[in-house]
Amino acid sequence: MIKAVKGFRDLLPHETPTWRRVEENARGLFEAYGYSELRVPVLEKTELFKRSLGDTSDIVEKEMYTFQDKGGENLTMRPEATASIARAYLEHALYHSDPVGKYYFFGPMFRHERPQAGRLRQFHQLDVEAFGTMSPSLDAEVISLLYSLYKHLEIAHLTTLEINSLGCRECRPIFRDLLVEFLNKVKEDLCPDCQRRIERNPLRVLDCKVKTCQRILEEAPTISQHLCPPCKEYQDMILIHLEDLDVPYIINSRLVRGLDYYTRTVFELTTSSSGAQNAVAAGGRYDDLLLQIGGKEIPGIGFAVGIERTLLLLHKGKSKNHCLPFHCYLAPLGPRALREGLKLAQKLRERGVRLEITHEEKSLKAQLRRASKLNVPLVLILGDEELKAGVVIAKNMKKGTQEPCPLDEERLLTYIKREEGP
Ligand code: ATP
Ligand code: MG
């Protein structure tokens, strides 16, 4: 038997309603905040991610699905969307039509990681990106938009919003030197990955998940102590706005992100309830990214929501099942009734009625059993006698009562609406 590729998961029908609920809530909210949908392709030139994420990021070092196509071009299945959206924004010169570009995106991402709960090789993200504005109120608005999404989904209480600033071109190098000095002193005790990172990407050491490293790092200098005055002022202002907007947060001065393009603001929405994979969404400001990928000096900020991890949380929060139930069930008895029933079903469905019909020849008892299993409130029974009399028997499954109803689309529609109640 051929099975799915490792780390690539099927989404089964019982999961799609919750999935759609997340997606629909997000779309509504993002559009309310003035973001419009921009869709980017799955494949990009490998160079795009190398330049944006940085050669030393985990993604570029070991997680990308990269291959040469038949024409010998080096391509990568997108591991994240920010770089692609930034590329599209620059390529189509969207900044000409509006200096404030606000876009959202939804789609699959691909990373070759070790699959486990909440960690897949094809996973999905909802992305929000705002280009062209550098203002603490925008940062706060973007963060509060993320928080609002989880509030809408009724799981905000299961998450913690963590914020930090990574400084800018001025103050980050100074902090970096101090950090390297500290790390070299404790080098022997750090894990091999961290030892390697000291030279190549020391800030990433702060993000190490190894327990012994974390203990040692408690003594490390933090960037918040070394922010330059403009960066410090910028962050303070964000926090004021967040308080105005009633968004609860904590400052995590050790928070760094896995991608190299971030400047100043970074944030993560974490949860303690899904084990090791504790970030459900993350984002930050990237004022150098557009320049790095060969464009213009345009600032940006955004976030990515991990759908699968959010779904794990929703199941924890025991959120209601939002599967749409049927309005009625059509039970035809015999081939003639099936022909007529099929026509009637088509008409009612075109009018918005959610209706299920039996296609096999089944006894009335069997059909009623299935209707009751599907929890359908109303069953329309159609046999040869009903056809002759021009009626259909409407059976109310809850009350157990039944009555004939004229076999007429309009009359039936009124009847179904009335049975359904307000
Ligand atoms: P992690 O530290 O868990 O590897 P990350 O820093 O690599 O996360 P980002 O690149 O910031 O994650 O992606 C944003 C969000 O996308 C994450 O918070 C998470 O919810 C989701 N995500 C990232 N990688 C995966 C994956 N392999 N499987 C499922 N979801 C993922
Ligand atoms: Mg990762």
CSV table of C-alpha atoms and ligand atoms in Angstrom, one decimal:
chain,number,residue,atom,x,y,z
A,1,MET,CA,0.0,0.0,0.0
A,2,ILE,CA,1.3,3.4,-0.9
A,3,LYS,CA,1.3,5.8,2.1
A,4,ALA,CA,1.7,9.5,2.4
A,5,VAL,CA,5.2,11.0,2.5
A,6,LYS,CA,6.6,11.3,6.1
A,7,GLY,CA,5.7,14.6,7.7
A,8,PHE,CA,3.0,15.3,5.1
A,9,ARG,CA,-0.4,14.9,6.6
A,10,ASP,CA,-3.9,14.4,5.3
A,11,LEU,CA,-6.6,16.7,6.7
A,12,LEU,CA,-9.6,14.5,7.4
A,13,PRO,CA,-13.2,15.7,7.2
A,14,HIS,CA,-13.7,15.8,11.0
A,15,GLU,CA,-10.7,18.3,11.2
A,16,THR,CA,-11.7,20.6,8.3
A,17,PRO,CA,-14.5,22.5,10.1
A,18,THR,CA,-12.2,23.7,12.9
A,19,TRP,CA,-9.5,24.5,10.3
A,20,ARG,CA,-12.0,26.5,8.3
A,21,ARG,CA,-13.1,28.3,11.4
A,22,VAL,CA,-9.6,29.5,12.1
A,23,GLU,CA,-9.1,30.5,8.4
A,24,GLU,CA,-12.5,32.3,8.2
A,25,ASN,CA,-12.0,34.1,11.5
A,26,ALA,CA,-8.6,35.2,10.4
A,27,ARG,CA,-9.7,36.5,7.0
A,28,GLY,CA,-12.5,38.5,8.5
A,29,LEU,CA,-10.2,40.0,11.1
A,30,PHE,CA,-7.3,40.8,8.8
A,31,GLU,CA,-9.6,42.5,6.3
A,32,ALA,CA,-11.1,44.5,9.1
A,33,TYR,CA,-7.6,45.8,9.8
A,34,GLY,CA,-7.1,46.7,6.2
A,35,TYR,CA,-5.0,43.8,4.9
A,36,SER,CA,-5.7,42.4,1.5
A,37,GLU,CA,-4.9,38.9,0.3
A,38,LEU,CA,-1.8,38.4,-1.8
A,39,ARG,CA,-1.0,34.8,-3.0
A,40,VAL,CA,2.6,33.8,-3.7
A,41,PRO,CA,3.7,30.6,-5.5
A,42,VAL,CA,5.1,27.5,-3.7
A,43,LEU,CA,8.4,27.6,-5.5
A,44,GLU,CA,11.0,30.4,-5.3
A,45,LYS,CA,14.6,30.7,-6.3
A,46,THR,CA,16.8,29.3,-3.5
A,47,GLU,CA,18.7,32.5,-3.5
A,48,LEU,CA,15.7,34.4,-2.1
A,49,PHE,CA,15.7,32.4,1.2
A,50,LYS,CA,19.5,32.3,1.5
A,51,ARG,CA,19.6,36.1,1.3
A,52,SER,CA,16.6,36.8,3.5
A,53,LEU,CA,16.8,34.2,6.2
A,54,GLY,CA,20.6,34.1,6.3
A,55,ASP,CA,23.1,31.3,5.7
A,56,THR,CA,23.3,30.4,9.4
A,57,SER,CA,19.6,30.1,10.1
A,58,ASP,CA,18.3,26.6,10.9
A,59,ILE,CA,16.0,26.8,7.9
A,60,VAL,CA,18.7,27.5,5.4
A,61,GLU,CA,21.3,25.3,7.1
A,62,LYS,CA,19.2,22.1,7.2
A,63,GLU,CA,15.5,22.4,6.6
A,64,MET,CA,14.9,23.5,3.0
A,65,TYR,CA,13.4,21.4,0.3
A,66,THR,CA,15.8,22.5,-2.4
A,67,PHE,CA,16.3,20.8,-5.8
A,68,GLN,CA,17.4,21.5,-9.3
A,69,ASP,CA,14.6,21.5,-11.9
A,70,LYS,CA,15.0,20.1,-15.4
A,71,GLY,CA,16.3,23.3,-16.6
A,72,GLY,CA,19.1,23.2,-13.9
A,73,GLU,CA,17.6,26.1,-11.9
A,74,ASN,CA,18.1,26.0,-8.1
A,75,LEU,CA,14.6,26.1,-6.5
A,76,THR,CA,13.2,25.8,-3.0
A,77,MET,CA,9.7,25.0,-1.8
A,78,ARG,CA,8.9,28.0,0.4
A,79,PRO,CA,9.8,27.4,4.1
A,80,GLU,CA,8.0,30.6,5.1
A,81,ALA,CA,6.1,33.4,3.4
A,82,THR,CA,7.6,36.7,4.4
A,83,ALA,CA,10.4,36.6,1.9
A,84,SER,CA,8.1,35.6,-0.9
A,85,ILE,CA,5.6,38.3,-0.1
A,86,ALA,CA,8.4,40.9,0.1
A,87,ARG,CA,9.7,39.7,-3.3
A,88,ALA,CA,6.2,40.0,-4.8
A,89,TYR,CA,5.8,43.5,-3.3
A,90,LEU,CA,9.1,44.6,-4.8
A,91,GLU,CA,8.7,42.8,-8.1
A,92,HIS,CA,5.3,44.4,-8.9
A,93,ALA,CA,6.4,47.7,-7.4
A,94,LEU,CA,3.3,47.7,-5.2
A,95,TYR,CA,4.7,50.6,-3.2
A,96,HIS,CA,3.9,52.9,-6.2
A,97,SER,CA,0.1,52.4,-5.8
A,98,ASP,CA,0.1,52.7,-2.0
A,99,PRO,CA,3.1,53.6,0.2
A,100,VAL,CA,1.4,51.6,3.0
A,101,GLY,CA,1.3,48.0,1.8
A,102,LYS,CA,-0.7,45.6,4.0
A,103,TYR,CA,-1.1,42.0,2.9
A,104,TYR,CA,-2.1,38.7,4.2
A,105,PHE,CA,-1.5,35.2,3.0
A,106,PHE,CA,-2.5,31.6,3.8
A,107,GLY,CA,-0.9,28.5,2.6
A,108,PRO,CA,1.4,25.5,3.1
A,109,MET,CA,5.1,25.8,4.0
A,110,PHE,CA,7.8,23.1,3.7
A,111,ARG,CA,10.6,22.3,6.0
A,112,HIS,CA,12.6,19.1,6.3
A,113,GLU,CA,12.4,18.6,10.1
A,114,ARG,CA,11.9,15.7,12.4
A,115,PRO,CA,8.1,15.1,12.4
A,116,GLN,CA,6.4,15.0,15.7
A,117,ALA,CA,3.3,16.5,17.3
A,118,GLY,CA,2.9,20.1,16.1
A,119,ARG,CA,6.0,19.7,13.9
A,120,LEU,CA,5.4,18.6,10.3
A,121,ARG,CA,7.3,18.8,7.0
A,122,GLN,CA,4.3,20.4,5.2
A,123,PHE,CA,2.5,22.7,7.6
A,124,HIS,CA,0.4,25.8,7.1
A,125,GLN,CA,0.7,29.4,8.1
A,126,LEU,CA,-1.4,32.5,8.1
A,127,ASP,CA,0.8,35.5,7.4
A,128,VAL,CA,0.3,39.2,7.9
A,129,GLU,CA,2.8,41.7,6.5
A,130,ALA,CA,2.8,45.5,6.6
A,131,PHE,CA,5.3,47.4,4.5
A,132,GLY,CA,6.3,51.0,4.4
A,133,THR,CA,5.6,52.2,8.0
A,134,MET,CA,8.0,52.4,10.9
A,135,SER,CA,5.9,53.5,13.9
A,136,PRO,CA,5.5,51.9,17.3
A,137,SER,CA,1.7,52.2,17.0
A,138,LEU,CA,1.8,50.0,13.9
A,139,ASP,CA,3.9,47.4,15.8
A,140,ALA,CA,1.4,47.5,18.6
A,141,GLU,CA,-1.5,47.2,16.2
A,142,VAL,CA,0.0,44.2,14.5
A,143,ILE,CA,0.6,42.5,17.8
A,144,SER,CA,-2.9,43.3,19.0
A,145,LEU,CA,-4.3,41.9,15.7
A,146,LEU,CA,-2.5,38.6,16.5
A,147,TYR,CA,-3.9,38.6,20.0
A,148,SER,CA,-7.4,39.4,18.7
A,149,LEU,CA,-7.3,36.4,16.5
A,150,TYR,CA,-6.8,34.1,19.5
A,151,LYS,CA,-9.4,36.0,21.4
A,152,HIS,CA,-11.9,35.4,18.6
A,153,LEU,CA,-11.0,31.7,18.7
A,154,GLU,CA,-11.5,31.7,22.4
A,155,ILE,CA,-8.0,30.4,23.2
A,156,ALA,CA,-6.2,33.6,24.1
A,157,HIS,CA,-6.2,32.5,27.7
A,158,LEU,CA,-4.1,29.5,26.8
A,159,THR,CA,-1.3,31.6,25.4
A,160,THR,CA,1.3,34.1,26.5
A,161,LEU,CA,2.5,37.0,24.4
A,162,GLU,CA,6.3,37.4,24.7
A,163,ILE,CA,8.0,40.5,23.4
A,164,ASN,CA,11.6,41.7,23.0
A,165,SER,CA,13.6,44.1,21.0
A,166,LEU,CA,16.7,43.0,19.0
A,167,GLY,CA,18.0,46.5,18.6
A,168,CYS,CA,19.1,48.1,15.3
A,169,ARG,CA,22.2,48.4,13.2
A,170,GLU,CA,23.6,50.8,15.8
A,171,CYS,CA,23.2,48.9,19.1
A,172,ARG,CA,23.0,45.3,18.0
A,173,PRO,CA,26.7,44.9,17.0
A,174,ILE,CA,27.8,46.4,20.4
A,175,PHE,CA,25.6,43.8,22.2
A,176,ARG,CA,26.8,41.1,19.9
A,177,ASP,CA,30.4,41.7,20.9
A,178,LEU,CA,29.5,41.6,24.6
A,179,LEU,CA,27.6,38.4,24.1
A,180,VAL,CA,30.5,36.8,22.2
A,181,GLU,CA,32.8,37.8,25.0
A,182,PHE,CA,30.5,36.1,27.6
A,183,LEU,CA,30.0,33.0,25.4
A,184,ASN,CA,33.7,32.4,24.9
A,185,LYS,CA,34.1,32.3,28.7
A,186,VAL,CA,31.5,29.6,29.1
A,187,LYS,CA,32.2,27.9,25.7
A,188,GLU,CA,33.3,24.5,27.2
A,189,ASP,CA,29.9,24.0,28.9
A,190,LEU,CA,27.7,24.8,25.9
A,191,CYS,CA,26.2,22.2,23.6
A,192,PRO,CA,28.1,21.6,20.3
A,193,ASP,CA,25.5,23.6,18.3
A,194,CYS,CA,26.0,26.6,20.5
A,195,GLN,CA,29.7,26.4,20.4
A,196,ARG,CA,29.5,26.5,16.6
A,197,ARG,CA,27.0,29.4,16.7
A,198,ILE,CA,29.3,31.7,18.8
A,199,GLU,CA,31.3,32.5,15.6
A,200,ARG,CA,28.5,32.3,13.1
A,201,ASN,CA,25.4,33.6,14.8
A,202,PRO,CA,25.8,34.3,18.5
A,203,LEU,CA,22.3,35.7,19.1
A,204,ARG,CA,20.9,32.3,18.2
A,205,VAL,CA,22.6,30.8,21.2
A,206,LEU,CA,20.1,32.7,23.4
A,207,ASP,CA,17.4,30.6,21.8
A,208,CYS,CA,18.9,27.2,22.5
A,209,LYS,CA,16.5,24.7,24.0
A,210,VAL,CA,19.1,22.5,25.7
A,211,LYS,CA,18.6,22.7,29.5
A,212,THR,CA,22.3,23.1,30.5
A,213,CYS,CA,22.7,25.9,27.9
A,214,GLN,CA,19.6,27.6,29.3
A,215,ARG,CA,21.0,27.5,32.8
A,216,ILE,CA,24.3,29.0,31.7
A,217,LEU,CA,22.6,31.7,29.7
A,218,GLU,CA,20.7,33.0,32.7
A,219,GLU,CA,24.0,34.9,33.4
A,220,ALA,CA,24.4,36.2,29.9
A,221,PRO,CA,24.0,39.9,29.1
A,222,THR,CA,20.6,40.7,27.7
A,223,ILE,CA,20.0,43.0,24.7
A,224,SER,CA,17.4,45.1,26.6
A,225,GLN,CA,20.2,46.4,28.9
A,226,HIS,CA,22.1,47.5,25.8
A,227,LEU,CA,19.5,49.1,23.5
A,228,CYS,CA,20.4,52.5,22.1
A,229,PRO,CA,18.0,55.4,23.2
A,230,PRO,CA,15.9,55.4,20.0
A,231,CYS,CA,15.4,51.6,20.2
A,232,LYS,CA,14.5,51.8,23.8
A,233,GLU,CA,12.1,54.6,23.3
A,234,TYR,CA,10.5,52.7,20.4
A,235,GLN,CA,9.9,49.7,22.5
A,236,ASP,CA,8.6,51.6,25.5
A,237,MET,CA,6.1,53.3,23.2
A,238,ILE,CA,4.9,49.9,21.8
A,239,LEU,CA,4.3,48.8,25.4
A,240,ILE,CA,2.2,51.9,26.2
A,241,HIS,CA,0.1,51.2,23.1
A,242,LEU,CA,-0.4,47.6,24.1
A,243,GLU,CA,-1.6,48.6,27.5
A,244,ASP,CA,-4.0,51.0,25.9
A,245,LEU,CA,-5.3,48.2,23.8
A,246,ASP,CA,-5.6,45.8,26.7
A,247,VAL,CA,-3.2,43.3,25.2
A,248,PRO,CA,-1.4,41.4,28.0
A,249,TYR,CA,2.3,40.6,27.4
A,250,ILE,CA,5.5,39.7,29.1
A,251,ILE,CA,8.9,41.0,28.2
A,252,ASN,CA,11.3,38.1,27.4
A,253,SER,CA,14.7,39.6,27.1
A,254,ARG,CA,16.0,36.3,25.8
A,255,LEU,CA,13.6,36.0,22.9
A,256,VAL,CA,15.4,35.9,19.6
A,257,ARG,CA,13.9,34.6,16.4
A,258,GLY,CA,15.2,31.8,14.2
A,259,LEU,CA,15.3,34.0,11.1
A,260,ASP,CA,18.0,36.5,10.6
A,261,TYR,CA,16.1,39.4,9.1
A,262,TYR,CA,14.5,40.8,12.3
A,263,THR,CA,15.3,44.2,13.6
A,264,ARG,CA,13.9,45.8,16.8
A,265,THR,CA,10.5,44.3,17.7
A,266,VAL,CA,10.2,40.5,17.9
A,267,PHE,CA,7.3,38.6,19.5
A,268,GLU,CA,6.0,35.1,20.0
A,269,LEU,CA,2.7,33.7,21.2
A,270,THR,CA,3.6,30.7,23.2
A,271,THR,CA,1.7,28.1,25.1
A,272,SER,CA,2.7,25.7,27.9
A,273,SER,CA,0.1,23.2,26.9
A,274,SER,CA,1.5,21.6,23.7
A,275,GLY,CA,4.8,20.2,25.0
A,276,ALA,CA,8.1,21.1,23.3
A,277,GLN,CA,6.6,22.9,20.4
A,278,ASN,CA,5.5,25.9,22.4
A,279,ALA,CA,5.3,28.7,19.8
A,280,VAL,CA,1.9,28.9,18.0
A,281,ALA,CA,2.7,32.2,16.2
A,282,ALA,CA,5.6,34.5,15.9
A,283,GLY,CA,6.7,37.6,14.2
A,284,GLY,CA,8.6,40.8,14.2
A,285,ARG,CA,9.9,43.9,12.4
A,286,TYR,CA,12.3,43.5,9.5
A,287,ASP,CA,13.6,46.9,8.4
A,288,ASP,CA,16.6,45.6,6.4
A,289,LEU,CA,14.9,42.6,4.6
A,290,LEU,CA,13.7,44.4,1.5
A,291,LEU,CA,17.1,45.9,1.0
A,292,GLN,CA,18.8,42.5,1.5
A,293,ILE,CA,16.8,40.9,-1.2
A,294,GLY,CA,17.8,43.5,-3.7
A,295,GLY,CA,15.1,46.0,-3.4
A,296,LYS,CA,14.7,49.3,-1.7
A,297,GLU,CA,15.0,50.4,1.9
A,298,ILE,CA,11.4,49.9,3.0
A,299,PRO,CA,10.6,48.9,6.5
A,300,GLY,CA,8.2,46.0,7.4
A,301,ILE,CA,6.6,44.1,10.2
A,302,GLY,CA,4.6,40.9,10.2
A,303,PHE,CA,3.8,37.6,11.8
A,304,ALA,CA,3.0,34.0,11.0
A,305,VAL,CA,0.5,31.8,12.7
A,306,GLY,CA,1.1,28.1,12.7
A,307,ILE,CA,-2.3,26.5,11.9
A,308,GLU,CA,-1.6,23.0,13.0
A,309,ARG,CA,-0.4,24.1,16.4
A,310,THR,CA,-3.3,26.5,16.8
A,311,LEU,CA,-5.6,23.6,16.0
A,312,LEU,CA,-4.0,21.5,18.8
A,313,LEU,CA,-4.8,24.3,21.1
A,314,LEU,CA,-8.3,24.6,19.9
A,315,HIS,CA,-8.8,20.9,20.7
A,316,LYS,CA,-7.4,21.5,24.2
A,317,GLY,CA,-9.8,24.4,24.7
A,318,LYS,CA,-12.6,22.0,23.8
A,319,SER,CA,-14.0,24.5,21.4
A,320,LYS,CA,-17.4,23.6,19.9
A,321,ASN,CA,-17.7,21.6,16.8
A,322,HIS,CA,-18.7,24.0,14.0
A,323,CYS,CA,-19.6,21.3,11.5
A,324,LEU,CA,-22.6,22.4,9.5
A,325,PRO,CA,-25.5,19.9,10.1
A,326,PHE,CA,-28.0,18.9,7.5
A,327,HIS,CA,-31.4,20.5,7.3
A,328,CYS,CA,-33.1,17.4,6.0
A,329,TYR,CA,-32.7,13.9,4.7
A,330,LEU,CA,-34.5,12.7,1.6
A,331,ALA,CA,-35.5,9.0,1.8
A,332,PRO,CA,-36.7,7.7,-1.6
A,333,LEU,CA,-38.4,4.3,-1.7
A,334,GLY,CA,-37.9,2.7,-5.1
A,335,PRO,CA,-36.3,3.7,-8.4
A,336,ARG,CA,-39.1,6.1,-9.5
A,337,ALA,CA,-39.0,7.9,-6.2
A,338,LEU,CA,-35.2,8.2,-6.5
A,339,ARG,CA,-35.6,9.9,-10.0
A,340,GLU,CA,-38.1,12.4,-8.6
A,341,GLY,CA,-36.2,12.7,-5.3
A,342,LEU,CA,-33.0,13.6,-7.1
A,343,LYS,CA,-34.7,16.4,-9.0
A,344,LEU,CA,-36.3,17.7,-5.8
A,345,ALA,CA,-32.9,17.5,-4.0
A,346,GLN,CA,-31.3,19.5,-6.7
A,347,LYS,CA,-33.9,22.3,-6.5
A,348,LEU,CA,-33.8,22.5,-2.7
A,349,ARG,CA,-30.0,22.5,-2.5
A,350,GLU,CA,-29.9,25.3,-5.1
A,351,ARG,CA,-32.1,27.2,-2.6
A,352,GLY,CA,-29.5,26.7,0.2
A,353,VAL,CA,-31.0,23.7,1.9
A,354,ARG,CA,-28.4,21.2,3.1
A,355,LEU,CA,-29.8,17.9,2.2
A,356,GLU,CA,-28.6,14.3,2.1
A,357,ILE,CA,-30.2,11.6,-0.1
A,358,THR,CA,-29.9,7.8,-0.3
A,359,HIS,CA,-28.7,6.5,-3.6
A,360,GLU,CA,-28.9,2.8,-2.9
A,361,GLU,CA,-32.1,0.9,-2.6
A,362,LYS,CA,-32.6,0.7,1.1
A,363,SER,CA,-35.5,0.0,3.4
A,364,LEU,CA,-37.2,3.0,5.1
A,365,LYS,CA,-35.9,1.6,8.5
A,366,ALA,CA,-32.3,1.6,7.3
A,367,GLN,CA,-32.7,5.2,5.9
A,368,LEU,CA,-34.2,6.5,9.1
A,369,ARG,CA,-31.3,4.9,11.1
A,370,ARG,CA,-28.8,6.7,9.0
A,371,ALA,CA,-30.7,10.0,9.3
A,372,SER,CA,-30.8,9.7,13.0
A,373,LYS,CA,-27.1,8.8,13.1
A,374,LEU,CA,-26.4,12.0,11.1
A,375,ASN,CA,-28.6,13.9,13.6
A,376,VAL,CA,-30.8,15.2,10.8
A,377,PRO,CA,-33.9,16.9,12.3
A,378,LEU,CA,-36.3,16.3,9.3
A,379,VAL,CA,-36.7,13.4,7.0
A,380,LEU,CA,-38.7,13.6,3.7
A,381,ILE,CA,-40.1,10.2,2.7
A,382,LEU,CA,-41.0,9.7,-0.9
A,383,GLY,CA,-42.5,6.4,-2.2
A,384,ASP,CA,-44.7,5.5,-5.1
A,385,GLU,CA,-47.9,6.3,-3.2
A,386,GLU,CA,-46.7,9.7,-2.2
A,387,LEU,CA,-45.7,10.4,-5.8
A,388,LYS,CA,-49.2,9.5,-7.0
A,389,ALA,CA,-50.8,11.8,-4.4
A,390,GLY,CA,-48.3,14.6,-5.1
A,391,VAL,CA,-47.0,14.7,-1.6
A,392,VAL,CA,-44.0,13.8,0.5
A,393,ILE,CA,-44.1,12.6,4.1
A,394,ALA,CA,-42.3,15.0,6.4
A,395,LYS,CA,-41.1,13.3,9.6
A,396,ASN,CA,-39.9,15.3,12.5
A,397,MET,CA,-37.2,13.1,14.1
A,398,LYS,CA,-37.2,14.8,17.5
A,399,LYS,CA,-40.9,14.7,18.1
A,400,GLY,CA,-41.5,11.5,16.1
A,401,THR,CA,-44.5,13.0,14.4
A,402,GLN,CA,-45.1,13.0,10.6
A,403,GLU,CA,-47.5,14.6,8.1
A,404,PRO,CA,-47.9,14.9,4.4
A,405,CYS,CA,-46.6,17.9,2.6
A,406,PRO,CA,-47.3,19.0,-1.0
A,407,LEU,CA,-44.5,17.9,-3.3
A,408,ASP,CA,-43.7,21.4,-4.3
A,409,GLU,CA,-40.4,23.1,-3.9
A,410,GLU,CA,-41.7,26.4,-2.6
A,411,ARG,CA,-44.1,24.8,-0.1
A,412,LEU,CA,-41.3,22.5,1.1
A,413,LEU,CA,-38.9,25.3,1.5
A,414,THR,CA,-41.3,27.2,3.7
A,415,TYR,CA,-41.9,24.0,5.7
A,416,ILE,CA,-38.2,23.3,6.2
A,417,LYS,CA,-37.6,26.8,7.3
A,418,ARG,CA,-40.5,26.6,9.8
A,419,GLU,CA,-39.3,23.3,11.2
A,420,GLU,CA,-35.8,24.7,11.6
A,421,GLY,CA,-37.2,27.4,13.8
A,422,PRO,CA,-35.7,30.9,14.2
B,1,ATP,P1,10.2,26.4,16.1
B,1,ATP,O1,11.1,27.1,17.1
B,1,ATP,O2,9.1,25.7,16.8
B,1,ATP,O3,11.0,25.6,15.2
B,1,ATP,P2,10.2,28.5,14.2
B,1,ATP,O4,10.9,29.6,14.9
B,1,ATP,O5,11.0,27.7,13.3
B,1,ATP,O6,9.5,27.6,15.3
B,1,ATP,P3,8.7,30.3,12.5
B,1,ATP,O7,9.6,30.1,11.4
B,1,ATP,O8,8.7,31.5,13.3
B,1,ATP,O9,8.9,29.1,13.5
B,1,ATP,O10,7.2,30.0,12.1
B,1,ATP,C1,6.1,30.6,12.7
B,1,ATP,C2,5.1,29.5,13.2
B,1,ATP,O11,4.9,28.5,12.3
B,1,ATP,C3,5.6,28.8,14.5
B,1,ATP,O12,5.3,29.5,15.6
B,1,ATP,C4,4.8,27.5,14.4
B,1,ATP,O13,3.5,27.7,14.9
B,1,ATP,C5,4.7,27.2,12.9
B,1,ATP,N1,5.7,26.2,12.5
B,1,ATP,C6,7.0,26.4,12.3
B,1,ATP,N2,7.6,25.3,11.9
B,1,ATP,C7,6.6,24.3,11.9
B,1,ATP,C8,6.6,22.9,11.6
B,1,ATP,N3,7.7,22.3,11.2
B,1,ATP,N4,5.4,22.3,11.8
B,1,ATP,C9,4.3,22.9,12.2
B,1,ATP,N5,4.3,24.2,12.5
B,1,ATP,C10,5.4,24.9,12.3
B,2,MG,MG,11.9,25.9,13.4
